[in-house]
């Protein structure tokens, strides 16, 4: 018998200028502020990665985080790891996320501390994603 | 549902008529664009006859009294204009074309509405709700056999109520657009409040009357979920502030699209596929149907939105067009 997986939410890929992506709108919740953004779901990324410019706005001291070098297709970048809360489709998740200290053209939802709290599925042919918070 | 089409095409101002004609011109329909432009003197006459008196009412007339009287006068005019447009556009997808034009015009209007304290959230929600109801009604109409319907007297009166409610809403929304286009003078703060309240009330009446005429689950769903119904306004300062809004909350255990609090912005992004041409290399901030700030400097964008009183902004970066396909960071 084939395995069956249930999801609470179905979403359309998000348009981000040139193309549509399996992306979700995310609220980044820091100690002193909140900000919404749209992040691409990247199952190959270790961390959720956001622009370091957002840190101040949500009340984080960027360089007070844990420093890590992250490798990507275009080389390495320095990132600072912080504990924040992410709100996605109405559910909240405590996560360790990375803030880049250099410009990044896209922001990502990666695996570390997030993917073990959610279930995700994709149907590329109809540009549809599936999301389920594990509780 | 042969009457469905004449409830379309609200907000025929000189400007929206021009935008509609330009859109036809771009699509290589020069003759149709020219036919629409020939309506311009008539539309200008309508502004003078039906909308200027709303802002400068005769003595001893209240705003709501003027609104009721002038929106009744507007009924035959609107019918004539819509029939003209239907004839001109022929078999084209009228709702699709008009929806694009209206939402495009709305994008530009909302920042003016914010500057003028004209309740931008209410205006944006009212336009989207109106289109949502029309889409649902037309979906039903397109699925039924196009035989002429036989109506009893009560059904006919329901259709008449429906048309009146649509006209009242159209009248109110057209007045709002004319104010934002600076085509008629800006009303007093109290009259801004009265006008927006009249728009909200007439939209709700239109929704209710639609569900009496088009008895269908699609329509009832659209009518039950009006965003406008949950937006309260109050007169403050130079105009009107939106004060309450029902948060969109997920229904536990219910699968379905969303529920994203940013659905309006996601739809805006979907409509604006040329973002990279216009804002490539910049950060942009969106709030409902409005691009509220853009700059290459993220800090400037954030400062601009905070100044506008937006506590939880949606700010995203638009990559340059020549960056190519995204392959990871």
Short mmCIF file of N, CA and C in Angstrom, two decimals, chain A residues 17-69:
data_model
loop_
_atom_site.label_atom_id
_atom_site.label_comp_id
_atom_site.label_asym_id
_atom_site.label_seq_id
_atom_site.Cartn_x
_atom_site.Cartn_y
_atom_site.Cartn_z
N UNK A 17 8.90 38.62 -8.93
CA UNK A 17 9.52 39.38 -10.02
C UNK A 17 9.65 38.56 -11.28
N UNK A 18 10.75 37.83 -11.42
CA UNK A 18 11.03 37.18 -12.69
C UNK A 18 10.38 35.81 -12.81
N UNK A 19 10.07 35.21 -11.71
CA UNK A 19 9.66 33.81 -11.76
C UNK A 19 8.76 33.55 -10.54
N UNK A 20 8.12 32.39 -10.55
CA UNK A 20 7.42 32.02 -9.32
C UNK A 20 8.20 30.89 -8.65
N UNK A 21 8.13 30.88 -7.31
CA UNK A 21 8.96 29.97 -6.53
C UNK A 21 8.12 29.24 -5.49
N UNK A 22 8.61 28.07 -5.04
CA UNK A 22 7.97 27.47 -3.86
C UNK A 22 8.41 28.29 -2.65
N UNK A 23 7.68 29.33 -2.39
CA UNK A 23 8.08 30.28 -1.34
C UNK A 23 6.88 30.57 -0.45
N UNK A 24 7.16 31.02 0.73
CA UNK A 24 6.09 31.34 1.68
C UNK A 24 6.35 32.70 2.31
N UNK A 25 5.27 33.37 2.66
CA UNK A 25 5.44 34.60 3.41
C UNK A 25 5.65 34.23 4.88
N UNK A 26 6.64 34.87 5.45
CA UNK A 26 7.11 34.51 6.79
C UNK A 26 7.13 35.77 7.64
N UNK A 27 6.70 35.68 8.87
CA UNK A 27 6.90 36.80 9.79
C UNK A 27 8.09 36.46 10.68
N UNK A 28 9.07 37.34 10.62
CA UNK A 28 10.26 37.18 11.45
C UNK A 28 10.00 37.94 12.75
N UNK A 29 9.99 37.22 13.86
CA UNK A 29 9.63 37.85 15.14
C UNK A 29 10.86 37.86 16.04
N UNK A 30 11.36 39.05 16.31
CA UNK A 30 12.52 39.21 17.18
C UNK A 30 12.11 39.74 18.53
N UNK A 31 13.09 40.06 19.39
CA UNK A 31 12.74 40.52 20.73
C UNK A 31 12.04 41.88 20.74
N UNK A 32 12.28 42.69 19.72
CA UNK A 32 11.66 44.03 19.73
C UNK A 32 11.06 44.42 18.39
N UNK A 33 10.54 43.51 17.67
CA UNK A 33 9.92 43.90 16.41
C UNK A 33 9.60 42.71 15.54
N UNK A 34 8.79 42.96 14.52
CA UNK A 34 8.40 41.91 13.59
C UNK A 34 8.50 42.45 12.17
N UNK A 35 8.78 41.57 11.25
CA UNK A 35 8.86 42.00 9.86
C UNK A 35 8.42 40.84 8.98
N UNK A 36 7.68 41.15 7.94
CA UNK A 36 7.25 40.11 7.00
C UNK A 36 8.20 40.06 5.82
N UNK A 37 8.38 38.88 5.28
CA UNK A 37 9.23 38.71 4.10
C UNK A 37 8.72 37.48 3.34
N UNK A 38 9.26 37.27 2.16
CA UNK A 38 8.90 36.07 1.40
C UNK A 38 10.17 35.26 1.18
N UNK A 39 10.17 34.02 1.64
CA UNK A 39 11.39 33.20 1.59
C UNK A 39 11.13 31.95 0.77
N UNK A 40 12.13 31.58 -0.01
CA UNK A 40 12.04 30.38 -0.85
C UNK A 40 12.31 29.14 0.00
N UNK A 41 11.49 28.14 -0.15
CA UNK A 41 11.72 26.89 0.57
C UNK A 41 12.87 26.15 -0.13
N UNK A 42 13.97 25.98 0.58
CA UNK A 42 15.17 25.40 -0.03
C UNK A 42 15.55 24.15 0.77
N UNK A 43 15.12 22.99 0.25
CA UNK A 43 15.35 21.76 1.00
C UNK A 43 16.83 21.37 1.03
N UNK A 44 17.64 22.07 0.23
CA UNK A 44 19.08 21.80 0.25
C UNK A 44 19.85 22.73 1.16
N UNK A 45 19.18 23.71 1.73
CA UNK A 45 19.88 24.68 2.57
C UNK A 45 19.89 24.22 4.03
N UNK A 46 21.02 24.36 4.66
CA UNK A 46 21.10 23.92 6.05
C UNK A 46 20.28 24.85 6.97
N UNK A 47 20.44 26.16 6.74
CA UNK A 47 19.79 27.13 7.63
C UNK A 47 18.70 27.93 6.90
N UNK A 48 17.78 28.45 7.65
CA UNK A 48 16.96 29.56 7.15
C UNK A 48 17.91 30.74 7.07
N UNK A 49 17.90 31.44 5.98
CA UNK A 49 18.87 32.53 5.78
C UNK A 49 18.13 33.81 5.41
N UNK A 50 18.36 34.86 6.22
CA UNK A 50 17.74 36.16 5.96
C UNK A 50 18.81 37.23 5.85
N UNK A 51 18.42 38.33 5.24
CA UNK A 51 19.36 39.44 5.14
C UNK A 51 19.68 39.96 6.55
N UNK A 52 20.96 40.23 6.80
CA UNK A 52 21.36 40.77 8.09
C UNK A 52 20.79 42.16 8.34
N UNK A 53 20.36 42.84 7.27
CA UNK A 53 19.79 44.18 7.44
C UNK A 53 18.51 44.14 8.27
N UNK A 54 17.88 42.99 8.29
CA UNK A 54 16.61 42.88 9.02
C UNK A 54 16.80 42.77 10.53
N UNK A 55 18.04 42.44 10.94
CA UNK A 55 18.26 42.15 12.36
C UNK A 55 17.89 43.34 13.26
N UNK A 56 18.38 44.51 12.89
CA UNK A 56 18.13 45.69 13.73
C UNK A 56 16.63 45.94 13.89
N UNK A 57 15.90 45.83 12.78
CA UNK A 57 14.47 46.12 12.80
C UNK A 57 13.67 45.24 13.76
N UNK A 58 14.15 44.02 14.00
CA UNK A 58 13.41 43.14 14.91
C UNK A 58 14.08 43.09 16.29
N UNK A 59 15.06 43.97 16.49
CA UNK A 59 15.64 44.11 17.84
C UNK A 59 16.79 43.16 18.13
N UNK A 60 17.53 42.76 17.09
CA UNK A 60 18.68 41.87 17.31
C UNK A 60 19.98 42.62 17.04
N UNK A 61 21.00 42.32 17.86
CA UNK A 61 22.34 42.84 17.58
C UNK A 61 23.02 41.79 16.70
N UNK A 62 23.15 42.11 15.41
CA UNK A 62 23.57 41.11 14.42
C UNK A 62 24.81 40.33 14.87
N UNK A 63 25.84 41.06 15.23
CA UNK A 63 27.13 40.40 15.49
C UNK A 63 27.22 39.81 16.89
N UNK A 64 26.12 39.87 17.63
CA UNK A 64 26.08 39.20 18.94
C UNK A 64 25.71 37.73 18.77
N UNK A 65 25.33 37.35 17.55
CA UNK A 65 24.96 35.96 17.30
C UNK A 65 26.18 35.07 17.15
N UNK A 66 25.93 33.78 16.91
CA UNK A 66 27.03 32.83 16.71
C UNK A 66 27.51 32.92 15.26
N UNK A 67 28.79 33.13 15.06
CA UNK A 67 29.31 33.35 13.71
C UNK A 67 29.51 32.01 13.00
N UNK A 68 29.05 31.94 11.77
CA UNK A 68 29.29 30.71 10.98
C UNK A 68 29.60 31.09 9.55
N UNK A 69 30.43 30.30 8.92
CA UNK A 69 30.67 30.47 7.49
C UNK A 69 29.77 29.50 6.74
#
